[in-house]
Amino acid sequence: QLGYKPELTREPPLEGVTTASTFVLDQPRCVFTDYGNADIWLVVALDQAASTFNNSEGPGTAATAFQSFPDPVRAYMTLNATLGSYPCPKRDGDITVLRVGSETSCAQDTTRPTCNGPLPHPGPYRVKFLALQGSEPVAETAWSVPITLRQAKSPDSIPTTGSGHSAGMIAITTILSILFAILLAGLVAMLVFWGSGSCSGSSAFSKPEAVSVRRYNTHHVYDQPAARL
């Protein structure tokens, strides 16, 4: 029994340490240095099933298959690695975390019982690392504290009234309203300026004089005797 206890990573700029189906652990660096020939496995168990997990259950069996988790299998084994995958001390530029639940392609593939598939519900879960030489357990860490994943909010729980608006949302709305008012005022001023300019320009044109047309009567037509028409 080793004194190391797995825990969620605290490396800074990593985002999404816990999601709805995954979580990120620190790698067990400098933990299994005395077990160079062992394979190191991660055991993921339901919180209430951690104390009853049997180390003699080997990886890749029906009793520890991911595809049967969480019922009837209460704990599965995944992410096997050799000691070379966890060098000590840490080298510059090394990725020193493990994302549990990141494989989707094998989640339903029963030929891959050690799949690192998405976790089926928020948990809580506990994890530990187990070193096996062949099928023989030779060392193990302590169990982690319970790990609970994020839960998506139900649409019914999202407030729709004005009181549910955040201060940031109100500030953004106020700023946009002010900018719109400024833009509208500028547009009105521009229209007034253009209108006054067109009126002053029209005064330069003189009013055209009226043209009179004299009317002529064709007297020779009306003076003809009726007999000659």
Coordinates of N, CA and C in Angstrom, one line a residue:
Q1 N 0.9 -1.2 0.0 CA 0.0 0.0 0.0 C 0.9 1.2 0.0
L2 N 0.8 2.0 -1.0 CA 1.6 3.2 -1.2 C 0.8 4.4 -0.6
G3 N 1.5 5.4 -0.1 CA 0.9 6.6 0.5 C 0.3 7.6 -0.5
Y4 N 0.6 7.4 -1.8 CA 0.1 8.4 -2.7 C -1.4 8.3 -2.9
K5 N -2.1 9.4 -3.1 CA -3.5 9.5 -3.3 C -3.8 10.2 -4.6
P6 N -4.4 9.6 -5.6 CA -4.7 10.3 -6.8 C -5.6 11.5 -6.6
E7 N -5.4 12.6 -7.4 CA -6.2 13.8 -7.2 C -6.4 14.5 -8.5
L8 N -7.4 15.3 -8.6 CA -7.7 16.1 -9.8 C -6.5 17.1 -10.0
T9 N -6.1 17.3 -11.3 CA -5.0 18.1 -11.5 C -5.3 19.6 -11.2
R10 N -4.2 20.3 -10.8 CA -4.3 21.7 -10.5 C -3.4 22.5 -11.4
E11 N -3.0 21.9 -12.5 CA -2.1 22.6 -13.4 C -2.8 23.8 -14.0
P12 N -2.3 25.0 -14.0 CA -3.0 26.2 -14.5 C -3.2 26.2 -15.9
P13 N -2.8 26.2 -17.0 CA -3.9 26.8 -17.7 C -4.9 25.8 -18.2
L14 N -5.0 24.6 -17.6 CA -5.8 23.6 -18.1 C -7.3 23.9 -17.8
E15 N -8.2 23.8 -18.8 CA -9.6 24.0 -18.6 C -10.3 22.7 -18.7
G16 N -11.5 22.6 -18.1 CA -12.3 21.4 -18.1 C -11.8 20.3 -17.3
V17 N -11.3 20.6 -16.1 CA -10.8 19.5 -15.2 C -11.9 18.5 -15.0
T18 N -13.1 19.0 -14.8 CA -14.3 18.1 -14.8 C -15.3 18.5 -15.8
T19 N -15.8 17.6 -16.5 CA -16.9 17.9 -17.5 C -18.1 16.9 -17.1
A20 N -19.1 16.8 -18.0 CA -20.2 16.0 -17.8 C -19.9 14.5 -17.9
S21 N -18.7 14.2 -18.5 CA -18.4 12.7 -18.7 C -16.9 12.4 -18.5
T22 N -16.1 13.4 -18.1 CA -14.6 13.2 -18.0 C -14.1 13.9 -16.8
F23 N -12.9 13.6 -16.3 CA -12.2 14.3 -15.4 C -10.7 14.1 -15.6
V24 N -9.9 15.0 -15.1 CA -8.4 15.0 -15.4 C -7.7 14.8 -14.1
L25 N -6.8 13.8 -14.1 CA -5.9 13.5 -12.9 C -4.5 13.8 -13.2
D26 N -3.7 14.0 -12.1 CA -2.3 14.1 -12.3 C -1.7 12.7 -12.5
Q27 N -0.7 12.6 -13.3 CA -0.1 11.3 -13.5 C 0.7 10.9 -12.2
P28 N 0.8 9.6 -11.9 CA 1.5 9.1 -10.7 C 3.0 9.1 -10.9
R29 N 3.6 10.3 -11.1 CA 5.1 10.4 -11.2 C 5.8 10.1 -9.9
C30 N 6.9 9.4 -10.0 CA 7.7 9.0 -8.9 C 7.0 8.3 -7.8
V31 N 6.0 7.5 -8.2 CA 5.2 6.7 -7.2 C 5.6 5.2 -7.3
F32 N 5.8 4.7 -8.5 CA 6.0 3.2 -8.6 C 7.5 3.0 -9.1
T33 N 8.4 3.8 -8.6 CA 9.8 3.6 -9.0 C 10.4 2.3 -8.7
D34 N 9.9 1.6 -7.7 CA 10.5 0.3 -7.3 C 9.8 -0.9 -8.0
Y35 N 9.0 -0.6 -9.0 CA 8.3 -1.6 -9.7 C 8.4 -1.4 -11.2
G36 N 9.7 -1.5 -11.7 CA 10.0 -1.2 -13.0 C 9.4 -2.2 -14.0
N37 N 9.1 -3.4 -13.6 CA 8.5 -4.4 -14.6 C 7.0 -4.5 -14.5
A38 N 6.4 -3.7 -13.7 CA 4.9 -3.8 -13.5 C 4.2 -2.9 -14.6
D39 N 2.9 -3.4 -14.8 CA 2.0 -2.6 -15.6 C 1.1 -1.8 -14.6
I40 N 1.0 -0.5 -14.9 CA 0.2 0.3 -14.0 C -1.1 0.6 -14.5
W41 N -2.2 0.3 -13.8 CA -3.6 0.4 -14.2 C -4.3 1.5 -13.4
L42 N -5.3 2.1 -14.0 CA -6.2 3.0 -13.2 C -7.5 2.3 -12.9
V43 N -7.9 2.2 -11.7 CA -9.1 1.6 -11.3 C -10.1 2.7 -11.0
V44 N -11.3 2.7 -11.7 CA -12.3 3.7 -11.6 C -13.5 2.9 -11.0
A45 N -14.0 3.4 -9.8 CA -15.1 2.7 -9.1 C -16.1 3.7 -8.7
L46 N -17.4 3.2 -8.5 CA -18.4 4.0 -7.9 C -18.0 4.3 -6.4
D47 N -18.3 5.4 -5.9 CA -17.9 5.7 -4.5 C -18.2 4.6 -3.5
Q48 N -19.4 4.1 -3.6 CA -19.8 3.1 -2.6 C -19.2 1.7 -2.9
A49 N -18.6 1.6 -4.0 CA -18.1 0.2 -4.4 C -16.5 0.2 -4.2
A50 N -15.9 1.3 -3.9 CA -14.4 1.3 -3.8 C -13.9 0.3 -2.7
S51 N -14.6 0.3 -1.6 CA -14.1 -0.5 -0.4 C -14.2 -2.0 -0.7
T52 N -15.1 -2.4 -1.7 CA -15.3 -3.8 -1.9 C -14.6 -4.3 -3.2
F53 N -13.8 -3.4 -3.8 CA -13.1 -3.8 -5.0 C -12.1 -4.9 -4.7
N54 N -12.0 -5.9 -5.6 CA -11.1 -7.0 -5.4 C -9.9 -6.9 -6.4
N55 N -8.7 -6.7 -5.8 CA -7.5 -6.6 -6.6 C -7.2 -7.8 -7.4
S56 N -7.7 -8.9 -7.1 CA -7.4 -10.1 -7.8 C -8.2 -10.2 -9.2
E57 N -9.2 -9.3 -9.3 CA -9.9 -9.3 -10.6 C -9.0 -8.6 -11.6
G58 N -8.6 -9.4 -12.6 CA -7.7 -8.9 -13.6 C -8.3 -7.9 -14.6
P59 N -7.5 -7.1 -15.3 CA -8.0 -6.2 -16.3 C -8.4 -7.0 -17.5
G60 N -9.4 -6.5 -18.3 CA -9.8 -7.1 -19.5 C -10.7 -8.3 -19.3
T61 N -11.3 -8.5 -18.1 CA -12.2 -9.6 -17.9 C -13.6 -9.0 -17.8
A62 N -14.6 -9.9 -17.8 CA -16.0 -9.5 -17.7 C -16.3 -8.8 -16.4
A63 N -15.5 -9.1 -15.4 CA -15.8 -8.5 -14.0 C -15.2 -7.1 -13.9
T64 N -14.4 -6.7 -14.9 CA -13.8 -5.3 -14.8 C -14.0 -4.6 -16.2
A65 N -15.0 -5.0 -17.0 CA -15.1 -4.4 -18.3 C -15.9 -3.1 -18.2
F66 N -15.4 -2.1 -19.0 CA -16.0 -0.8 -19.0 C -17.5 -0.9 -19.5
Q67 N -17.7 -1.7 -20.5 CA -19.0 -1.7 -21.2 C -20.1 -2.2 -20.2
S68 N -19.8 -2.8 -19.1 CA -20.8 -3.3 -18.1 C -20.8 -2.3 -16.9
F69 N -20.1 -1.2 -17.0 CA -20.1 -0.3 -15.9 C -21.3 0.7 -16.0
P70 N -22.0 1.1 -15.0 CA -21.8 0.8 -13.6 C -22.7 -0.4 -13.1
D71 N -23.4 -1.1 -14.0 CA -24.2 -2.2 -13.5 C -24.2 -3.3 -14.6
P72 N -23.7 -4.5 -14.3 CA -23.4 -5.0 -12.9 C -22.0 -4.7 -12.4
V73 N -21.1 -4.3 -13.4 CA -19.7 -4.0 -12.9 C -19.7 -2.7 -12.2
R74 N -19.1 -2.7 -11.0 CA -19.1 -1.5 -10.1 C -17.7 -0.8 -10.2
A75 N -16.7 -1.4 -10.8 CA -15.4 -0.8 -10.9 C -14.7 -1.4 -12.1
Y76 N -14.1 -0.6 -13.0 CA -13.4 -1.1 -14.1 C -12.0 -0.6 -14.2
M77 N -11.2 -1.2 -15.0 CA -9.7 -1.0 -15.1 C -9.4 -0.4 -16.5
T78 N -8.6 0.6 -16.5 CA -8.3 1.2 -17.8 C -6.9 2.0 -17.7
L79 N -6.5 2.6 -18.9 CA -5.3 3.4 -18.9 C -4.1 2.7 -18.4
N80 N -3.8 1.5 -18.9 CA -2.6 0.8 -18.5 C -1.4 1.5 -19.1
A81 N -0.3 1.5 -18.3 CA 1.0 2.0 -18.8 C 2.1 1.4 -18.1
T82 N 3.3 1.5 -18.6 CA 4.5 1.0 -18.0 C 5.1 2.1 -17.2
L83 N 6.1 1.8 -16.4 CA 6.8 2.9 -15.6 C 7.4 3.9 -16.5
G84 N 7.8 3.5 -17.7 CA 8.4 4.5 -18.6 C 7.5 5.6 -19.0
S85 N 6.2 5.4 -18.9 CA 5.3 6.4 -19.3 C 5.2 7.5 -18.2
Y86 N 5.7 7.2 -17.0 CA 5.6 8.1 -15.9 C 7.0 8.4 -15.3
P87 N 7.9 9.0 -16.2 CA 9.3 9.1 -15.8 C 9.4 10.1 -14.5
C88 N 10.5 9.8 -13.8 CA 10.7 10.6 -12.6 C 12.2 11.0 -12.6
P89 N 12.5 12.3 -12.5 CA 11.6 13.4 -12.3 C 10.9 13.8 -13.6
K90 N 9.9 14.7 -13.5 CA 9.2 15.2 -14.7 C 10.2 16.0 -15.6
R91 N 10.1 15.7 -16.9 CA 10.9 16.4 -17.9 C 10.2 17.6 -18.4
D92 N 10.9 18.6 -18.8 CA 10.3 19.9 -19.3 C 9.5 19.6 -20.6
G93 N 8.3 20.1 -20.6 CA 7.4 19.9 -21.8 C 6.6 18.7 -21.7
D94 N 6.8 17.8 -20.7 CA 6.0 16.6 -20.6 C 4.5 17.0 -20.2
I95 N 3.6 16.2 -20.8 CA 2.2 16.2 -20.4 C 2.0 15.3 -19.2
T96 N 1.7 15.8 -18.1 CA 1.7 15.1 -16.8 C 0.3 14.8 -16.3
V97 N -0.7 14.8 -17.2 CA -2.1 14.6 -16.7 C -2.7 13.4 -17.5
L98 N -3.8 12.9 -17.0 CA -4.6 11.8 -17.6 C -6.0 12.3 -17.6
R99 N -6.7 12.2 -18.8 CA -8.1 12.5 -18.9 C -8.9 11.2 -18.9
V100 N -9.6 11.0 -17.8 CA -10.4 9.8 -17.7 C -11.8 10.0 -18.4
G101 N -12.1 9.1 -19.3 CA -13.4 9.2 -20.0 C -13.3 9.8 -21.4
S102 N -12.2 9.8 -22.0 CA -12.0 10.6 -23.2 C -12.2 9.8 -24.5
E103 N -12.3 8.4 -24.4 CA -12.5 7.6 -25.6 C -13.9 7.3 -25.9
T104 N -14.4 7.7 -27.0 CA -15.8 7.5 -27.4 C -15.9 6.3 -28.4
S105 N -14.9 6.0 -29.1 CA -15.0 5.0 -30.2 C -15.1 3.6 -29.7
C106 N -14.7 3.3 -28.5 CA -14.7 2.0 -27.9 C -15.8 1.8 -26.8
A107 N -16.6 2.8 -26.6 CA -17.5 2.8 -25.5 C -18.5 1.6 -25.6
Q108 N -18.9 1.2 -26.8 CA -19.8 0.0 -26.9 C -19.1 -1.2 -27.5
D109 N -17.8 -1.1 -27.6 CA -17.0 -2.2 -28.2 C -16.6 -3.2 -27.2
T110 N -17.3 -4.4 -27.1 CA -17.0 -5.3 -26.0 C -15.7 -6.0 -26.2
T111 N -15.0 -5.9 -27.4 CA -13.7 -6.5 -27.6 C -12.6 -5.6 -26.9
R112 N -13.0 -4.4 -26.4 CA -12.0 -3.6 -25.7 C -12.5 -3.3 -24.3
P113 N -12.5 -4.3 -23.4 CA -13.0 -4.1 -22.1 C -12.3 -3.1 -21.2
T114 N -11.1 -2.7 -21.7 CA -10.3 -1.7 -20.9 C -10.4 -0.3 -21.5
C115 N -11.5 -0.1 -22.2 CA -11.7 1.2 -22.9 C -11.8 2.3 -21.8
N116 N -11.2 3.5 -22.2 CA -11.3 4.6 -21.3 C -12.5 5.5 -21.8
G117 N -13.7 4.9 -21.6 CA -14.9 5.5 -22.2 C -15.5 6.6 -21.3
P118 N -16.5 7.3 -21.9 CA -17.1 8.4 -21.1 C -17.8 7.9 -19.9
L119 N -17.7 8.6 -18.8 CA -18.4 8.2 -17.6 C -19.9 8.4 -17.7
P120 N -20.7 7.4 -17.3 CA -22.2 7.4 -17.6 C -23.0 8.4 -16.8
H121 N -22.6 8.9 -15.6 CA -23.4 9.8 -14.8 C -22.5 10.6 -13.9
P122 N -23.0 11.6 -13.2 CA -22.1 12.5 -12.5 C -21.3 11.8 -11.3
G123 N -21.7 10.6 -10.9 CA -20.9 10.0 -9.9 C -21.6 10.2 -8.5
P124 N -20.8 10.2 -7.4 CA -19.4 10.4 -7.4 C -18.6 9.1 -7.6
Y125 N -17.3 9.3 -8.0 CA -16.4 8.2 -8.3 C -15.2 8.3 -7.4
R126 N -14.5 7.2 -7.2 CA -13.2 7.1 -6.6 C -12.2 6.4 -7.6
V127 N -10.9 6.8 -7.5 CA -9.9 6.1 -8.4 C -8.7 5.8 -7.6
K128 N -8.0 4.8 -8.1 CA -6.6 4.5 -7.5 C -5.8 3.8 -8.6
F129 N -4.5 3.9 -8.5 CA -3.6 3.2 -9.4 C -3.1 1.9 -8.8
L130 N -3.0 0.9 -9.7 CA -2.7 -0.5 -9.3 C -1.6 -1.0 -10.2
A131 N -0.5 -1.5 -9.6 CA 0.6 -2.1 -10.3 C 0.5 -3.6 -10.3
L132 N 0.5 -4.2 -11.5 CA 0.4 -5.6 -11.7 C 1.7 -6.2 -12.3
Q133 N 2.3 -7.2 -11.8 CA 3.3 -8.0 -12.5 C 2.7 -9.3 -13.0
G134 N 2.4 -9.3 -14.3 CA 1.6 -10.4 -14.8 C 0.2 -10.1 -14.4
S135 N -0.3 -11.1 -13.6 CA -1.7 -10.9 -13.0 C -1.6 -10.7 -11.5
E136 N -0.4 -10.5 -11.0 CA -0.2 -10.4 -9.6 C -0.1 -9.0 -9.1
P137 N -1.0 -8.5 -8.2 CA -0.9 -7.2 -7.7 C 0.3 -7.0 -6.8
V138 N 1.1 -6.0 -7.1 CA 2.4 -5.8 -6.3 C 2.4 -4.5 -5.5
A139 N 1.6 -3.5 -6.0 CA 1.5 -2.2 -5.3 C 0.3 -1.5 -5.7
E140 N -0.3 -0.7 -4.8 CA -1.4 0.1 -5.1 C -1.4 1.4 -4.3
T141 N -2.0 2.5 -4.9 CA -2.1 3.7 -4.1 C -3.4 3.7 -3.3
A142 N -3.6 4.7 -2.5 CA -4.8 4.9 -1.8 C -5.9 5.3 -2.7
W143 N -7.2 5.2 -2.3 CA -8.3 5.7 -3.1 C -8.3 7.2 -3.1
S144 N -8.7 7.8 -4.1 CA -8.9 9.3 -4.2 C -10.1 9.7 -3.3
V145 N -10.3 11.0 -3.1 CA -11.5 11.5 -2.5 C -12.6 11.4 -3.6
P146 N -13.9 11.4 -3.2 CA -14.9 11.3 -4.2 C -14.9 12.4 -5.2
I147 N -15.1 12.0 -6.5 CA -15.0 13.0 -7.6 C -16.4 13.0 -8.2
T148 N -17.0 14.2 -8.3 CA -18.3 14.4 -8.9 C -18.1 15.2 -10.1
L149 N -18.8 14.8 -11.2 CA -18.7 15.5 -12.5 C -19.8 16.6 -12.5
R150 N -19.6 17.4 -13.5 CA -20.6 18.5 -13.7 C -21.9 18.0 -14.3
Q151 N -23.0 18.7 -13.9 CA -24.3 18.3 -14.4 C -24.9 19.5 -15.2
A152 N -25.5 19.1 -16.4 CA -26.1 20.1 -17.2 C -27.4 20.6 -16.5
K153 N -27.7 21.9 -16.6 CA -28.9 22.4 -16.0 C -30.1 22.0 -16.8
S154 N -31.2 21.7 -16.1 CA -32.5 21.5 -16.7 C -33.0 22.8 -17.3
P155 N -33.6 22.7 -18.5 CA -34.2 24.0 -19.0 C -35.2 24.6 -18.1
D156 N -35.9 23.8 -17.3 CA -36.9 24.3 -16.4 C -36.3 25.1 -15.3
S157 N -35.0 24.9 -15.0 CA -34.4 25.6 -13.9 C -33.8 26.9 -14.3
I158 N -33.8 27.2 -15.5 CA -33.1 28.4 -16.0 C -34.2 29.6 -15.9
P159 N -33.9 30.6 -15.1 CA -34.8 31.7 -14.9 C -35.1 32.5 -16.2
T160 N -36.3 32.9 -16.5 CA -36.7 33.6 -17.7 C -37.1 35.0 -17.4
T161 N -37.3 35.4 -16.1 CA -37.8 36.7 -15.7 C -36.6 37.7 -15.7
G162 N -37.0 39.0 -15.6 CA -36.0 40.0 -15.6 C -35.0 39.9 -14.4
S163 N -35.5 39.4 -13.3 CA -34.7 39.3 -12.1 C -33.6 38.3 -12.3
G164 N -33.7 37.4 -13.3 CA -32.6 36.5 -13.5 C -31.5 36.9 -14.3
H165 N -31.6 38.2 -14.9 CA -30.5 38.7 -15.7 C -29.3 39.0 -14.9
S166 N -28.2 38.7 -15.3 CA -26.9 39.1 -14.6 C -26.6 40.5 -14.8
A167 N -25.7 41.0 -13.9 CA -25.3 42.4 -13.9 C -24.6 42.7 -15.2
G168 N -23.8 41.7 -15.7 CA -23.1 41.9 -16.9 C -24.0 42.1 -18.1
M169 N -25.1 41.3 -18.1 CA -26.0 41.4 -19.2 C -26.7 42.7 -19.2
I170 N -27.1 43.2 -18.0 CA -27.7 44.5 -18.0 C -26.8 45.6 -18.4
A171 N -25.5 45.5 -18.1 CA -24.5 46.6 -18.5 C -24.4 46.6 -20.0
I172 N -24.3 45.4 -20.6 CA -24.1 45.3 -22.1 C -25.4 45.9 -22.8
T173 N -26.6 45.6 -22.2 CA -27.8 46.1 -22.8 C -27.8 47.7 -22.7
T174 N -27.4 48.2 -21.6 CA -27.4 49.7 -21.4 C -26.4 50.3 -22.4
I175 N -25.2 49.8 -22.5 CA -24.2 50.3 -23.5 C -24.7 50.3 -24.9
L176 N -25.3 49.2 -25.3 CA -25.9 49.1 -26.6 C -27.0 50.1 -26.9
S177 N -27.8 50.4 -25.9 CA -28.9 51.3 -26.0 C -28.3 52.8 -26.2
I178 N -27.3 53.1 -25.4 CA -26.7 54.4 -25.5 C -26.0 54.6 -26.9
L179 N -25.3 53.6 -27.4 CA -24.7 53.7 -28.7 C -25.8 53.8 -29.8
F180 N -26.9 53.1 -29.7 CA -27.9 53.2 -30.7 C -28.5 54.6 -30.7
A181 N -28.7 55.2 -29.5 CA -29.2 56.6 -29.4 C -28.3 57.6 -30.0
I182 N -27.0 57.4 -29.8 CA -26.0 58.3 -30.4 C -26.1 58.2 -31.9
L183 N -26.1 57.0 -32.4 CA -26.2 56.7 -33.9 C -27.4 57.3 -34.5
L184 N -28.6 57.2 -33.8 CA -29.8 57.8 -34.3 C -29.8 59.3 -34.3
A185 N -29.2 59.9 -33.3 CA -29.1 61.4 -33.2 C -28.2 61.9 -34.4
G186 N -27.1 61.2 -34.6 CA -26.2 61.6 -35.7 C -26.9 61.5 -37.0
L187 N -27.7 60.4 -37.2 CA -28.4 60.2 -38.5 C -29.5 61.4 -38.7
V188 N -30.2 61.8 -37.6 CA -31.2 62.8 -37.8 C -30.5 64.2 -38.1
A189 N -29.3 64.4 -37.4 CA -28.6 65.7 -37.7 C -28.1 65.7 -39.1
M190 N -27.7 64.6 -39.6 CA -27.2 64.5 -41.0 C -28.3 64.8 -42.0
L191 N -29.5 64.3 -41.7 CA -30.7 64.5 -42.6 C -31.1 66.0 -42.6
V192 N -31.1 66.6 -41.4 CA -31.4 68.0 -41.3 C -30.4 68.9 -42.1
F193 N -29.1 68.6 -42.0 CA -28.1 69.3 -42.7 C -28.3 69.2 -44.2
W194 N -28.5 68.0 -44.6 CA -28.7 67.8 -46.1 C -30.0 68.5 -46.6
G195 N -31.0 68.5 -45.7 CA -32.3 69.2 -46.1 C -32.1 70.7 -46.2
S196 N -31.4 71.3 -45.3 CA -31.2 72.8 -45.3 C -30.3 73.1 -46.5
G197 N -29.3 72.3 -46.8 CA -28.4 72.6 -48.0 C -29.2 72.6 -49.3
S198 N -30.1 71.7 -49.4 CA -30.9 71.6 -50.7 C -31.8 72.7 -50.9
C199 N -32.4 73.3 -49.8 CA -33.3 74.5 -49.8 C -32.5 75.7 -50.2
S200 N -31.3 75.9 -49.6 CA -30.5 77.1 -50.0 C -30.1 77.1 -51.4
G201 N -29.8 75.9 -51.9 CA -29.3 75.8 -53.3 C -30.4 76.1 -54.3
S202 N -31.6 75.9 -53.9 CA -32.7 76.1 -54.9 C -33.0 77.6 -55.1
S203 N -32.6 78.4 -54.1 CA -32.9 79.9 -54.2 C -32.0 80.5 -55.3
A204 N -31.0 79.9 -55.8 CA -30.2 80.5 -56.9 C -30.8 80.4 -58.2
F205 N -31.9 79.7 -58.4 CA -32.6 79.6 -59.6 C -33.7 80.6 -59.7
S206 N -33.8 81.4 -60.8 CA -34.8 82.4 -61.0 C -36.1 81.7 -61.5
K207 N -37.2 82.4 -61.1 CA -38.5 81.8 -61.5 C -38.7 82.1 -63.0
P208 N -39.0 81.1 -63.8 CA -39.1 81.4 -65.3 C -40.3 82.2 -65.5
E209 N -40.2 83.2 -66.5 CA -41.3 84.0 -66.9 C -42.4 83.2 -67.6
A210 N -43.6 83.7 -67.4 CA -44.8 83.1 -68.0 C -44.8 83.4 -69.5
V211 N -45.1 82.4 -70.3 CA -45.2 82.6 -71.7 C -46.6 82.7 -72.1
S212 N -47.0 83.8 -72.8 CA -48.4 83.9 -73.3 C -48.5 83.6 -74.8
V213 N -49.5 82.9 -75.1 CA -49.8 82.5 -76.5 C -51.1 83.2 -76.9
R214 N -51.0 83.9 -78.0 CA -52.2 84.6 -78.5 C -53.1 83.6 -79.2
R215 N -54.4 83.9 -79.1 CA -55.4 83.0 -79.7 C -55.9 83.6 -81.0
Y216 N -55.8 82.9 -82.1 CA -56.3 83.5 -83.4 C -57.5 82.7 -83.8
N217 N -58.5 83.4 -84.3 CA -59.7 82.8 -84.9 C -59.6 82.8 -86.4
T218 N -59.9 81.7 -87.0 CA -59.9 81.7 -88.5 C -61.2 82.1 -89.0
H219 N -61.2 83.5 -89.2 CA -62.5 84.1 -89.6 C -63.0 83.7 -91.0
H220 N -62.0 83.3 -91.9 CA -62.5 83.0 -93.2 C -63.2 81.7 -93.2
V221 N -63.0 80.8 -92.1 CA -63.8 79.6 -92.1 C -65.2 79.9 -91.6
Y222 N -65.3 80.7 -90.6 CA -66.7 81.0 -90.0 C -67.5 81.9 -91.0
D223 N -66.9 82.7 -91.8 CA -67.6 83.6 -92.7 C -68.2 83.0 -94.0
Q224 N -67.8 81.8 -94.2 CA -68.3 81.2 -95.5 C -69.8 80.9 -95.5
P225 N -70.5 81.2 -96.6 CA -71.9 80.9 -96.6 C -72.1 79.4 -96.6
A226 N -73.2 79.1 -96.0 CA -73.5 77.7 -95.8 C -73.6 76.9 -97.1
A227 N -74.0 77.6 -98.2 CA -74.1 76.9 -99.5 C -72.8 76.4 -100.1
R228 N -71.8 77.2 -99.7 CA -70.4 76.9 -100.3 C -69.7 75.9 -99.4
L229 N -70.2 75.5 -98.3 CA -69.5 74.6 -97.5 C -69.7 73.1 -97.9

